Amino acid sequence: MSMKWYDLAKVLMRDSGINQEQLAEHLGITKGAVSHWLNARREPGIEDIARILRFLGKEKFSVGADGSIIDETMKGDVAYVGPINPAKRTL
């Protein structure tokens, strides 16, 4: 199963009852900016993506060279694909 990072974020937001306004407040940005990110009109930086996913409950994940986000708790069984950063980084 693969999914863009923002689709994963939307699922996690829905499941945890967090709305765009709450996420924006946590990140210290506008609700409009969050909306642009979640609807793929703009791409946040890798650190912002990491902050979003951590806030939504994803603690251990890696960003691969192809931009995939791999849930480390699933031991590589599930990859969330999204255009992130070309360098592999564990966050």
Coordinates of N, CA and C in Angstrom, one line a residue:
M1 N 0.8 -1.2 0.0 CA 0.0 0.0 0.0 C 0.9 1.2 0.0
S2 N 0.7 2.1 -0.9 CA 1.4 3.4 -0.9 C 0.4 4.6 -1.0
M3 N 0.9 5.7 -0.4 CA 0.1 6.8 -0.3 C 0.9 8.1 -0.2
K4 N 0.5 9.1 -0.8 CA 1.2 10.4 -0.6 C 1.2 10.9 0.8
W5 N 2.2 11.6 1.2 CA 2.3 12.0 2.6 C 1.0 12.8 3.1
Y6 N 0.5 13.6 2.2 CA -0.7 14.4 2.6 C -1.9 13.6 2.7
D7 N -2.0 12.5 1.9 CA -3.2 11.6 2.1 C -3.1 10.9 3.5
L8 N -1.9 10.5 3.8 CA -1.7 9.9 5.1 C -2.0 10.9 6.2
A9 N -1.6 12.1 6.1 CA -1.9 13.1 7.1 C -3.4 13.3 7.2
K10 N -4.1 13.3 6.1 CA -5.6 13.5 6.2 C -6.2 12.3 6.9
V11 N -5.8 11.1 6.7 CA -6.3 9.9 7.3 C -6.0 10.0 8.8
L12 N -4.8 10.4 9.2 CA -4.5 10.5 10.6 C -5.2 11.6 11.3
M13 N -5.4 12.7 10.6 CA -6.2 13.8 11.1 C -7.7 13.4 11.4
R14 N -8.3 12.7 10.4 CA -9.6 12.2 10.6 C -9.7 11.3 11.7
D15 N -8.8 10.3 11.8 CA -8.8 9.3 12.9 C -8.6 9.9 14.3
S16 N -7.9 11.0 14.3 CA -7.6 11.6 15.7 C -8.5 12.8 16.0
G17 N -9.3 13.2 15.0 CA -10.2 14.3 15.3 C -9.5 15.7 15.2
I18 N -8.4 15.7 14.6 CA -7.7 17.0 14.5 C -8.1 17.7 13.1
N19 N -8.4 19.0 13.2 CA -8.8 19.7 12.0 C -7.6 20.5 11.5
Q20 N -7.8 21.2 10.4 CA -6.7 22.0 9.8 C -6.3 23.2 10.7
E21 N -7.3 23.7 11.3 CA -7.1 24.9 12.2 C -6.2 24.5 13.4
Q22 N -6.5 23.3 14.0 CA -5.6 22.8 15.1 C -4.2 22.5 14.6
L23 N -4.1 21.9 13.5 CA -2.8 21.6 12.9 C -2.0 22.9 12.6
A24 N -2.7 23.9 12.0 CA -2.0 25.2 11.8 C -1.6 25.8 13.0
E25 N -2.4 25.8 14.1 CA -2.0 26.4 15.3 C -0.8 25.7 15.9
H26 N -0.8 24.4 15.9 CA 0.4 23.7 16.4 C 1.7 24.0 15.6
L27 N 1.6 24.2 14.3 CA 2.7 24.5 13.5 C 3.1 26.0 13.5
G28 N 2.2 26.8 13.9 CA 2.5 28.2 13.9 C 2.3 28.9 12.6
I29 N 1.4 28.3 11.7 CA 1.2 28.8 10.4 C -0.3 29.1 10.2
T30 N -0.7 29.6 9.1 CA -2.1 29.8 8.8 C -2.8 28.6 8.4
K31 N -4.1 28.6 8.6 CA -4.9 27.4 8.1 C -4.9 27.3 6.6
G32 N -4.8 28.5 5.9 CA -4.6 28.5 4.5 C -3.4 27.7 4.0
A33 N -2.3 27.9 4.7 CA -1.0 27.2 4.3 C -1.2 25.7 4.5
V34 N -1.8 25.3 5.6 CA -2.1 23.9 5.8 C -3.0 23.3 4.7
S35 N -4.0 24.1 4.4 CA -4.9 23.6 3.3 C -4.1 23.4 2.0
H36 N -3.2 24.4 1.6 CA -2.4 24.3 0.4 C -1.6 23.0 0.5
W37 N -0.9 22.8 1.6 CA -0.1 21.6 1.7 C -0.9 20.3 1.6
L38 N -2.0 20.2 2.3 CA -2.8 19.0 2.3 C -3.5 18.7 1.0
N39 N -3.7 19.7 0.2 CA -4.3 19.6 -1.1 C -3.3 19.6 -2.3
A40 N -2.0 19.5 -1.9 CA -0.9 19.4 -2.9 C -0.8 20.6 -3.8
R41 N -1.3 21.8 -3.3 CA -1.1 23.0 -4.1 C 0.3 23.6 -3.9
R42 N 0.9 23.3 -2.7 CA 2.2 23.7 -2.3 C 2.9 22.5 -1.6
E43 N 4.2 22.5 -1.6 CA 4.9 21.4 -0.9 C 5.7 22.0 0.3
P44 N 5.4 21.5 1.5 CA 6.2 21.9 2.6 C 7.6 21.3 2.6
G45 N 8.5 21.9 3.4 CA 9.8 21.3 3.5 C 9.8 20.0 4.3
I46 N 10.8 19.2 4.3 CA 10.9 17.9 4.9 C 10.7 18.1 6.4
E47 N 11.2 19.1 7.0 CA 11.1 19.3 8.5 C 9.6 19.6 8.8
D48 N 8.9 20.3 8.0 CA 7.5 20.6 8.2 C 6.7 19.3 8.1
I49 N 7.0 18.5 7.1 CA 6.3 17.2 7.0 C 6.6 16.3 8.2
A50 N 7.8 16.3 8.7 CA 8.1 15.5 9.9 C 7.3 16.0 11.1
R51 N 7.2 17.3 11.2 CA 6.5 17.9 12.3 C 5.0 17.5 12.2
I52 N 4.5 17.6 11.0 CA 3.0 17.2 10.8 C 2.8 15.8 11.2
L53 N 3.6 14.9 10.7 CA 3.4 13.5 10.9 C 3.6 13.1 12.4
R54 N 4.6 13.7 13.0 CA 4.8 13.5 14.5 C 3.7 14.0 15.3
F55 N 3.2 15.2 15.0 CA 2.0 15.7 15.7 C 0.8 14.8 15.5
L56 N 0.7 14.1 14.4 CA -0.4 13.2 14.1 C -0.2 11.8 14.6
G57 N 0.9 11.6 15.3 CA 1.1 10.3 15.9 C 2.2 9.4 15.3
K58 N 2.7 9.7 14.1 CA 3.8 8.9 13.5 C 5.1 9.3 14.2
E59 N 5.7 8.3 14.9 CA 6.9 8.6 15.6 C 8.1 8.1 14.9
K60 N 8.1 7.0 14.3 CA 9.3 6.5 13.6 C 9.0 6.2 12.2
F61 N 9.7 7.0 11.3 CA 9.6 6.8 9.9 C 10.9 7.3 9.2
S62 N 11.1 6.8 8.0 CA 12.3 7.3 7.3 C 11.8 7.8 5.9
V63 N 12.6 8.8 5.4 CA 12.3 9.3 4.1 C 13.3 8.8 3.2
G64 N 12.9 8.0 2.2 CA 13.8 7.4 1.2 C 14.2 8.3 0.1
A65 N 15.2 7.9 -0.7 CA 15.7 8.7 -1.8 C 14.7 9.0 -2.8
D66 N 13.7 8.1 -2.9 CA 12.6 8.3 -3.9 C 11.5 9.2 -3.3
G67 N 11.6 9.7 -2.1 CA 10.6 10.5 -1.5 C 9.6 9.7 -0.7
S68 N 9.8 8.4 -0.6 CA 8.8 7.6 0.1 C 9.0 7.8 1.6
I69 N 7.9 7.7 2.3 CA 7.9 7.8 3.8 C 7.6 6.3 4.2
I70 N 8.5 5.7 4.9 CA 8.4 4.3 5.4 C 8.2 4.3 6.9
D71 N 7.1 3.7 7.3 CA 6.7 3.6 8.7 C 7.7 2.5 9.3
E72 N 8.6 2.9 10.1 CA 9.5 2.0 10.7 C 8.9 1.0 11.7
T73 N 7.7 1.4 12.2 CA 7.1 0.5 13.1 C 6.5 -0.7 12.4
M74 N 6.3 -0.6 11.1 CA 5.8 -1.7 10.2 C 6.9 -2.5 9.6
K75 N 8.2 -2.1 10.0 CA 9.4 -2.8 9.4 C 9.4 -2.9 7.9
G76 N 9.0 -1.8 7.3 CA 9.1 -1.7 5.8 C 7.9 -2.3 5.1
D77 N 6.9 -2.8 5.8 CA 5.8 -3.4 5.1 C 4.9 -2.4 4.4
V78 N 4.9 -1.2 4.9 CA 4.0 -0.1 4.4 C 4.8 1.1 4.0
A79 N 4.7 1.5 2.8 CA 5.4 2.7 2.4 C 4.4 3.8 2.0
Y80 N 4.6 5.0 2.5 CA 3.8 6.2 2.1 C 4.6 7.0 1.1
V81 N 4.2 7.1 -0.1 CA 5.0 7.8 -1.1 C 4.5 9.2 -1.3
G82 N 5.5 10.1 -1.3 CA 5.2 11.5 -1.6 C 6.5 12.2 -2.0
P83 N 6.4 13.2 -2.8 CA 7.6 13.9 -3.2 C 8.2 14.8 -2.1
I84 N 9.2 14.3 -1.5 CA 9.8 15.0 -0.3 C 11.1 15.5 -0.6
N85 N 12.2 14.8 -0.3 CA 13.5 15.2 -0.5 C 14.3 14.1 -1.1
P86 N 15.2 14.4 -2.0 CA 15.9 13.3 -2.7 C 16.9 12.6 -1.8
A87 N 17.3 13.1 -0.7 CA 18.3 12.4 0.2 C 17.6 11.6 1.3
K88 N 18.1 10.4 1.5 CA 17.4 9.5 2.6 C 17.8 10.1 3.9
R89 N 16.8 10.2 4.7 CA 17.0 10.7 6.1 C 16.0 10.0 7.0
T90 N 16.5 9.6 8.2 CA 15.7 9.0 9.2 C 15.3 10.2 10.2
L91 N 14.0 10.3 10.4 CA 13.5 11.4 11.3 C 13.0 10.9 12.6

